[in-house]
mmCIF file of C-alpha atoms and ligand atoms in Angstrom:
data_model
loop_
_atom_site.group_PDB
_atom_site.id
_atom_site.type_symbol
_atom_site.label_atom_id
_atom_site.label_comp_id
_atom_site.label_asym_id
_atom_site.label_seq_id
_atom_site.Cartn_x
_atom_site.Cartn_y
_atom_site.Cartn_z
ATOM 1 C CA UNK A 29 69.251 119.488 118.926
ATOM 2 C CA UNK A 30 68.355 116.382 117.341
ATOM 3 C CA UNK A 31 68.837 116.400 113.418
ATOM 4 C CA UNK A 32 66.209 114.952 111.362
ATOM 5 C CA UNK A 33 68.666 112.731 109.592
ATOM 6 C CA UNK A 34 69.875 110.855 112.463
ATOM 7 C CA UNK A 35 66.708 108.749 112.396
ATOM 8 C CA UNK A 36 67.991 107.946 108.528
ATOM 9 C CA UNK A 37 68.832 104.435 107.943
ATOM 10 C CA UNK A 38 72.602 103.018 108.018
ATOM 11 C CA UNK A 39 73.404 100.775 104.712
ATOM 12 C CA UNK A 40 74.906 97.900 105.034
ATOM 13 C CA UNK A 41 76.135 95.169 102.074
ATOM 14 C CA UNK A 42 77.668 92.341 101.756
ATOM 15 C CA UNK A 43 78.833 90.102 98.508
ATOM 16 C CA UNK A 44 76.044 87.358 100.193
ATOM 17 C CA UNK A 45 74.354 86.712 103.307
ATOM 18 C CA UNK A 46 77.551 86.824 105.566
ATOM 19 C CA UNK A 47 77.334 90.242 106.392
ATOM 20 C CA UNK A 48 74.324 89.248 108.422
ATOM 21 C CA UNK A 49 77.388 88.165 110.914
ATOM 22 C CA UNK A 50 77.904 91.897 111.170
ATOM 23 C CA UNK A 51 74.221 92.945 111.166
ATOM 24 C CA UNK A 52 73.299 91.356 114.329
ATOM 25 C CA UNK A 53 76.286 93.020 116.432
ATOM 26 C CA UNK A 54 75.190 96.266 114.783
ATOM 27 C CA UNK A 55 71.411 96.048 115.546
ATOM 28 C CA UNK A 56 72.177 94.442 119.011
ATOM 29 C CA UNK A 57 74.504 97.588 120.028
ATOM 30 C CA UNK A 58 72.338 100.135 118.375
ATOM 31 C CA UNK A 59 68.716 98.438 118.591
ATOM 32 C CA UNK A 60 67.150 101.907 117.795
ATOM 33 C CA UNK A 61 69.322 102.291 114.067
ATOM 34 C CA UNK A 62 67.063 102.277 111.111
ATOM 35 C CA UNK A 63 69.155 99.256 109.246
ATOM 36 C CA UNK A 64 68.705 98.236 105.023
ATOM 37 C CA UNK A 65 70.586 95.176 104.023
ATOM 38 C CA UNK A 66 71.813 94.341 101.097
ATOM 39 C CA UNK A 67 72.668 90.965 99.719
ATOM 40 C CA UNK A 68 74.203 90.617 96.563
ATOM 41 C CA UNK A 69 73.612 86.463 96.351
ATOM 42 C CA UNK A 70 73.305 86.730 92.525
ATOM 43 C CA UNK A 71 77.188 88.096 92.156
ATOM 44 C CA UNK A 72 78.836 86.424 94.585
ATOM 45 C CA UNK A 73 81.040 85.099 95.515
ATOM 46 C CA UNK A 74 83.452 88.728 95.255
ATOM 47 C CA UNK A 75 86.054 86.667 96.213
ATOM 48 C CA UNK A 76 86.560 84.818 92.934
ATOM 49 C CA UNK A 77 85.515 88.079 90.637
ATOM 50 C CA UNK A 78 88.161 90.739 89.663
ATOM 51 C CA UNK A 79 88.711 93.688 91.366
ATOM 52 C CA UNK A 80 86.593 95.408 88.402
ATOM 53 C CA UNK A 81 83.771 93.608 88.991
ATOM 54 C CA UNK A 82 83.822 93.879 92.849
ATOM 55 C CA UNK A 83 84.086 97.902 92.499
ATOM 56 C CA UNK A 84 81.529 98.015 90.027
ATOM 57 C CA UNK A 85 78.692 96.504 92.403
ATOM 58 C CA UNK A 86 79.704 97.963 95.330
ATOM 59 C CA UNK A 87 79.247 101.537 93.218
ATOM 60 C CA UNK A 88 75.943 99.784 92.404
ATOM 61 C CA UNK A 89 74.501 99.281 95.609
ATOM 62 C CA UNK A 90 76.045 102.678 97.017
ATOM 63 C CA UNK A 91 73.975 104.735 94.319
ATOM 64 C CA UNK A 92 70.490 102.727 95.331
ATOM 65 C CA UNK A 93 71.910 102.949 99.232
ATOM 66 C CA UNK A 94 72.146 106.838 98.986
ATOM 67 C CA UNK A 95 68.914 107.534 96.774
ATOM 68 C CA UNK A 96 67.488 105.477 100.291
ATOM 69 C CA UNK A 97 69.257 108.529 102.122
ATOM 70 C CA UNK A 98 71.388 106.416 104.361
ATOM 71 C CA UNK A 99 73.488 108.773 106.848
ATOM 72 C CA UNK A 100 76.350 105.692 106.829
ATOM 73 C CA UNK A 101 77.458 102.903 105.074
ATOM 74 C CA UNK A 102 78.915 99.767 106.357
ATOM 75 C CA UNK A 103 80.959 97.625 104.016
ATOM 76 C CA UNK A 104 80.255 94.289 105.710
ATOM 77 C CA UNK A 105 82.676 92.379 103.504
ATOM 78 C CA UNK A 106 86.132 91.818 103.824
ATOM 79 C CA UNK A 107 86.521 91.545 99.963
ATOM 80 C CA UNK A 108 85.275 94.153 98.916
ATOM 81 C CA UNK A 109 86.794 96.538 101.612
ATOM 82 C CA UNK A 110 90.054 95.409 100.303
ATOM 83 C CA UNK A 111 88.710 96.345 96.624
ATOM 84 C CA UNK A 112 86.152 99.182 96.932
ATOM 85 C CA UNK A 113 86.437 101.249 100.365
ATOM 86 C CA UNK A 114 89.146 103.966 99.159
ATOM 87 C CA UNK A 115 86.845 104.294 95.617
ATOM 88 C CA UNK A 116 83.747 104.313 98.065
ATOM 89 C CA UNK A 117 85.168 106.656 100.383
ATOM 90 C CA UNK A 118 86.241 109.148 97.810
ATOM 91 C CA UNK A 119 83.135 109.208 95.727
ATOM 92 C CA UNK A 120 80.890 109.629 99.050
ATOM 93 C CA UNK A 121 80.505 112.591 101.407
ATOM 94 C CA UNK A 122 78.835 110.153 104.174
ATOM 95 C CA UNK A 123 80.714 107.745 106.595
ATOM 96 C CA UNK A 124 81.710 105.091 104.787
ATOM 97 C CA UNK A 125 82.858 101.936 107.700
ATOM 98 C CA UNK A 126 84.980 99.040 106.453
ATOM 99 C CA UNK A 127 85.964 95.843 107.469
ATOM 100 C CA UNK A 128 89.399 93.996 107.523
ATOM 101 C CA UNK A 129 90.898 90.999 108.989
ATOM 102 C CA UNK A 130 91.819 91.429 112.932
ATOM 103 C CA UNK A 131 95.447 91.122 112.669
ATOM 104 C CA UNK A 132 95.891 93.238 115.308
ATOM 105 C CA UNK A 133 93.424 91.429 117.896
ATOM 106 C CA UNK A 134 95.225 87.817 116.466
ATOM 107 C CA UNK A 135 98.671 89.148 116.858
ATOM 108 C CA UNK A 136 97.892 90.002 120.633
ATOM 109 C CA UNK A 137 95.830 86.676 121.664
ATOM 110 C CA UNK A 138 98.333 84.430 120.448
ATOM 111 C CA UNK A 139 101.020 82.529 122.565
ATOM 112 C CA UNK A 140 102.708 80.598 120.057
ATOM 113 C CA UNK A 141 103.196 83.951 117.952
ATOM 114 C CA UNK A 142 101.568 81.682 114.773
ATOM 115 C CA UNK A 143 98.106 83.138 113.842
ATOM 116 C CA UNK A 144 96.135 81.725 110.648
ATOM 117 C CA UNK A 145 93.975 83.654 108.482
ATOM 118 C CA UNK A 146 91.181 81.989 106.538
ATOM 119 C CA UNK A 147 89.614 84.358 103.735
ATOM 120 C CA UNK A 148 88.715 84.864 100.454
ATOM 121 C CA UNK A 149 91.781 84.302 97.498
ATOM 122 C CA UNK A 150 90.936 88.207 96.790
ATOM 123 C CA UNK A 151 91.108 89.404 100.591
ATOM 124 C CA UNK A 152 94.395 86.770 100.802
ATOM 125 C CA UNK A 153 96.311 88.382 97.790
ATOM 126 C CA UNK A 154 94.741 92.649 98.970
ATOM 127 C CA UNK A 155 97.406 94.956 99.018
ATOM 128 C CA UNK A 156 95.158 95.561 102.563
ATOM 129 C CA UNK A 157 96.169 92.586 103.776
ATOM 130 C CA UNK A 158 99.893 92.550 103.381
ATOM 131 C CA UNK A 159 100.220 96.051 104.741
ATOM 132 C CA UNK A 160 97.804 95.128 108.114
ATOM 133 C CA UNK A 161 100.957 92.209 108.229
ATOM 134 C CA UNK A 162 103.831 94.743 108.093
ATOM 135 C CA UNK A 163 102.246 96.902 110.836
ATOM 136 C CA UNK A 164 100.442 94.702 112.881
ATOM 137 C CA UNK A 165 102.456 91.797 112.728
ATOM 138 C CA UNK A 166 105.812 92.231 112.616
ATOM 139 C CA UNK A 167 107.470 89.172 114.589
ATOM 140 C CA UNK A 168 104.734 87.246 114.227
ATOM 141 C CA UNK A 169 104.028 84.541 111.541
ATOM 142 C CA UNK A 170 100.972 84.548 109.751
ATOM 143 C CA UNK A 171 99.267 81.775 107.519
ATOM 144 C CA UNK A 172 97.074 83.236 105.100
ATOM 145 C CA UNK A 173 94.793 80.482 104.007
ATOM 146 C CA UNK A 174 92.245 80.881 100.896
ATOM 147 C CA UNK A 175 88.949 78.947 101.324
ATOM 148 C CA UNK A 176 87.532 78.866 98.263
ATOM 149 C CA UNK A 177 83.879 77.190 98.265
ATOM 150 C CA UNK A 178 83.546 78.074 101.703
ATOM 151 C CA UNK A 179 80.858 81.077 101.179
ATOM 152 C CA UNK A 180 78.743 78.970 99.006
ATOM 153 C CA UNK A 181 78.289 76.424 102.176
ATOM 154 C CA UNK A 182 77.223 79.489 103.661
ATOM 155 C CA UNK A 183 74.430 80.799 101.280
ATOM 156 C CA UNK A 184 73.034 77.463 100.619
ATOM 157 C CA UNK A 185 72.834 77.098 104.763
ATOM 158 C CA UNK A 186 75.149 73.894 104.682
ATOM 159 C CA UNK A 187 76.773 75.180 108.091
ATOM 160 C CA UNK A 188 77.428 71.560 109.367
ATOM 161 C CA UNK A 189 77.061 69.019 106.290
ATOM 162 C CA UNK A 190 79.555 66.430 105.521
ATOM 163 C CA UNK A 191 80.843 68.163 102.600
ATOM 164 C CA UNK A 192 81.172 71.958 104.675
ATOM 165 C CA UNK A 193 83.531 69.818 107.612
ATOM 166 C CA UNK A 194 85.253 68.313 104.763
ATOM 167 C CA UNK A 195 86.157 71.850 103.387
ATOM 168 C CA UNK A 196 87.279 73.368 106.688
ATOM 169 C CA UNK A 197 89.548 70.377 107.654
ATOM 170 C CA UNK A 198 91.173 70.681 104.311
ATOM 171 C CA UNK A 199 92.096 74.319 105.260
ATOM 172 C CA UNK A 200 92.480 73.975 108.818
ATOM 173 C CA UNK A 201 94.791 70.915 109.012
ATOM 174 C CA UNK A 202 97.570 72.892 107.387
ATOM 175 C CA UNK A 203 97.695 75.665 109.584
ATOM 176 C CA UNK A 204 97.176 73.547 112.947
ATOM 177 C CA UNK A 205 99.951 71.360 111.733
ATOM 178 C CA UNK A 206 102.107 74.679 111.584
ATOM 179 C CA UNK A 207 101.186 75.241 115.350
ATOM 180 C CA UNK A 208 98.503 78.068 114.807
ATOM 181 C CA UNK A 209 96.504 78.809 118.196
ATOM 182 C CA UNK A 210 94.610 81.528 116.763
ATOM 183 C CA UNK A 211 92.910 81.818 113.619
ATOM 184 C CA UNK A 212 91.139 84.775 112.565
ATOM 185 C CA UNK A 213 87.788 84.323 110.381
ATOM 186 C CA UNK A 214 88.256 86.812 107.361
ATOM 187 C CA UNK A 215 85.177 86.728 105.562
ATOM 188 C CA UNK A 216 82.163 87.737 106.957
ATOM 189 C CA UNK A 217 80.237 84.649 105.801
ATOM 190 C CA UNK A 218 82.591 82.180 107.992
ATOM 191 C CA UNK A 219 81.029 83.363 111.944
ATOM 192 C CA UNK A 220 78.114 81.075 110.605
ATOM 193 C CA UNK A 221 80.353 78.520 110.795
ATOM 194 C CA UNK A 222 81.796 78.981 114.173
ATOM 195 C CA UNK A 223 80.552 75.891 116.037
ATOM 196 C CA UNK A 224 81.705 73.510 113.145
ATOM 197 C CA UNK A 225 85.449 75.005 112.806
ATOM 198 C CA UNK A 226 86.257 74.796 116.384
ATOM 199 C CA UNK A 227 84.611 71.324 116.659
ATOM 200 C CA UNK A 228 87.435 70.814 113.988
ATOM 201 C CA UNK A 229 90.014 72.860 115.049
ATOM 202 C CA UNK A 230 89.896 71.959 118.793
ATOM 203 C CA UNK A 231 88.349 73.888 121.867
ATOM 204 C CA UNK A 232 92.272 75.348 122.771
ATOM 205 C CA UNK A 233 92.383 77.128 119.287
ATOM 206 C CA UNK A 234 90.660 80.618 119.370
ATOM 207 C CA UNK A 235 88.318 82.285 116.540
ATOM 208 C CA UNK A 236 88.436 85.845 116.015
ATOM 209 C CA UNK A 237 85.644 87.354 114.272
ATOM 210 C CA UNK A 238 85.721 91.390 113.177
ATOM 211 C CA UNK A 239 81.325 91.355 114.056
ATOM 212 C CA UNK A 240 81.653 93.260 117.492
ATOM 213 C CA UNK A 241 84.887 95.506 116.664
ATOM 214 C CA UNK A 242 82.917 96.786 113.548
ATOM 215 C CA UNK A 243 79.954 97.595 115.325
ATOM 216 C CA UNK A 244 81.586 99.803 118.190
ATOM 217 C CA UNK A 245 83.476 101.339 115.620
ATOM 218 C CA UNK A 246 79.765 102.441 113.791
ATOM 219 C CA UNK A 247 78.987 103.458 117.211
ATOM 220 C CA UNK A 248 82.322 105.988 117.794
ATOM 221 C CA UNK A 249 81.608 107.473 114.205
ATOM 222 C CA UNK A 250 78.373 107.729 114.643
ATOM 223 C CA UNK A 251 78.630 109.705 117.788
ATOM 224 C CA UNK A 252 81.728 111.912 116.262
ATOM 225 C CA UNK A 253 78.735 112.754 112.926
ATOM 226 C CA UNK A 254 76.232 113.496 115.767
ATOM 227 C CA UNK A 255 73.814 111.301 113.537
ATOM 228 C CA UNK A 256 73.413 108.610 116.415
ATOM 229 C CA UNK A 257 69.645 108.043 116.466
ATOM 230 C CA UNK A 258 68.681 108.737 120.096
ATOM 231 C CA UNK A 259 64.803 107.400 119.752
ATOM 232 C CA UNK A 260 63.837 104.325 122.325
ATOM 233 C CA UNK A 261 61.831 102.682 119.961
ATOM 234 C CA UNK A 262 63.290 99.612 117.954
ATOM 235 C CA UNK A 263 64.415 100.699 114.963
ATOM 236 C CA UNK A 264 63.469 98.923 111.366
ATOM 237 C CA UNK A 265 65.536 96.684 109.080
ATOM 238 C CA UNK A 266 64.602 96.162 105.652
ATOM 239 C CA UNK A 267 66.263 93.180 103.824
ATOM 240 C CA UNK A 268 67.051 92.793 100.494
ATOM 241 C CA UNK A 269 68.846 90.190 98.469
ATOM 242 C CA UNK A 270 69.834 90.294 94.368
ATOM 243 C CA UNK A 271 68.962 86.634 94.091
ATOM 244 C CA UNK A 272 65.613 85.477 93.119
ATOM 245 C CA UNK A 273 66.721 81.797 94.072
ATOM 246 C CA UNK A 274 63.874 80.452 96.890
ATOM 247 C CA UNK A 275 66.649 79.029 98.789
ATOM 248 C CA UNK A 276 68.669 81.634 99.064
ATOM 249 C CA UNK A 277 65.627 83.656 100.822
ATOM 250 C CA UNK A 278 65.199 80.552 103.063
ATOM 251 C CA UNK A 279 69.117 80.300 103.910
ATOM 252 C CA UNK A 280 68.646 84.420 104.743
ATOM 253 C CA UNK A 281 65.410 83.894 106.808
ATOM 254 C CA UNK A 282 67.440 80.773 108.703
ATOM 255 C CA UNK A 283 70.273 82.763 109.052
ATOM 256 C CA UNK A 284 68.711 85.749 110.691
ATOM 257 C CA UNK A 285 66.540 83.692 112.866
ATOM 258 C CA UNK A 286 63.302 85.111 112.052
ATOM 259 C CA UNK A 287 60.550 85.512 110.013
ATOM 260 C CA UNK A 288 61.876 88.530 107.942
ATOM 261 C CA UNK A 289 60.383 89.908 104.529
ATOM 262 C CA UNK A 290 62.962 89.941 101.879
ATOM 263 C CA UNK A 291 62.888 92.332 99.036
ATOM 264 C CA UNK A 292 64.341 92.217 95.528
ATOM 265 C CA UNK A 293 67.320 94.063 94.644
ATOM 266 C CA UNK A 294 67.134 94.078 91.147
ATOM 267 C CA UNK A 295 70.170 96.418 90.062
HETATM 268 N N1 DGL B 4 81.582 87.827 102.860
HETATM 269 C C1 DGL B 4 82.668 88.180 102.021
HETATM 270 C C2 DGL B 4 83.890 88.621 102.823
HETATM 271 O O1 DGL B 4 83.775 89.030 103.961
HETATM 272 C C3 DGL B 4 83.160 87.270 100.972
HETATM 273 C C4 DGL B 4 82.435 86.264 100.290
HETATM 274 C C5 DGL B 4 82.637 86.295 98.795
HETATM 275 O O2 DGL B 4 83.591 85.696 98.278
HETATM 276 O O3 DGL B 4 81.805 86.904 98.155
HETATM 277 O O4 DGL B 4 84.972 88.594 102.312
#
């Protein structure tokens, strides 16, 4: 029997515009999924706030997700996984899908058994982060780099300017001169910058991003809820972004690719 909330929307946020990295895989594996996305442009970047603030807006956007009746909610931000998802997942009763640096998929692609990690300084210093180390990574080392400024490039759609390469070679160099030959892409705002780190980092260095895991994971709990929506027509996505900034709706509109109609979040 189908039940009438599986056509209900899945909710997913993100500190800025990065989680759009995450949106894509979702709506490419599950093109029938009612999708709302939240941007919260106007308080980020999470990764320089305190762990107070971080909570306190993800609460935020949960309450206005749920009164929307989503059936799940996707965290599409490293940050504030690694703050909010155990104070998310106790306060909710629906599915509540986080996101965390892929360790585990760095640790098994690399040769040299030296991985870097670029992120946010809040993702870099988690208590989430150390402990994916200890299990996940045991005998191999790991470079944790911070990138601060590295979002904004992002959300003001500077993916290849002078001033964005400048950035990434700054925290690239560091870790390539340490022999990294993987290097895993922690925030969900860096996939947009794919092309420009590996022209950086070299074509023999490989990029992990967490976009495709996430989604299949959506997918298995999904299918465990029985709320998978099982119509064949495409299903809707409403945007929304806290910013009232016109470039920040023309960075989210570039970013997605298409003409999309952006609504205010206002909380
Ligand atoms: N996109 C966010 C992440 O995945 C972080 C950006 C921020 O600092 O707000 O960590």
């Amino acid at each position: 029997m189908i039940n009438s909330s599986n056509t209900n929307a899945i909710g997913v946020f993100d500190s800025g515009m990065g989680g759009l990295s995450v949106l894509r895989e979702i709506h490419q594996l599950l093109p029938s999924e009612n999708l709302i996305y939240i941007a919260d442009s106007k308080h980020a970047p999470y990764g320089d706030r305190s762990a107070q603030h971080v909570q306190h807006r993800c609460q935020q956007i949960a309450n206005f997700l749920l009164k929307k009746k989503i059936k799940t909610l996707v965290v599409a931000c490293n940050t504030a996984t690694a703050e909010a998802v155990d104070l998310l997942r106790k306060q909710l009763t629906i599915p509540v899908v986080g996101l965390e640096p892929a360790i585990k998929s760095g640790v098994k692609m690399s040769k040299t058994g030296v991985i870097g990690v670029l992120a946010t300084q809040r993702t870099i210093e988690s208590k989430r982060l150390t402990s994916l180390v200890i299990r996940h990574a045991p005998h191999t080392k790991v470079l944790a780099q911070p990138c601060p400024g590295l979002m904004e490039k992002v959300e003001a759609n500077h993916l290849d300017c002078y001033d964005t390469r400048q950035l990434i070679k700054q925290y690239t160099v560091p870790l390539l001169e340490q022999h990294v030959d993987t290097i895993i892409l922690g925030c969900t705002h860096y996939p947009f910058l794919n092309n420009t780190i590996q022209t950086i980092v070299g074509r023999d260095i490989k990029l992990i991003e967490t976009g495709k895991p996430v989604a299949r994971q959506l997918q298995r709990i999904l299918h465990q809820w029985q709320l998978l929506n099982s119509s064949v027509s495409l299903g809707h996505i409403d945007f929304y972004n806290s910013s009232y900034l016109p470039q920040h709706k023309q960075t989210m509109q570039q970013l997605w690719d298409k003409e999309i109609e952006i609504k205010p979040f206002l909380i």
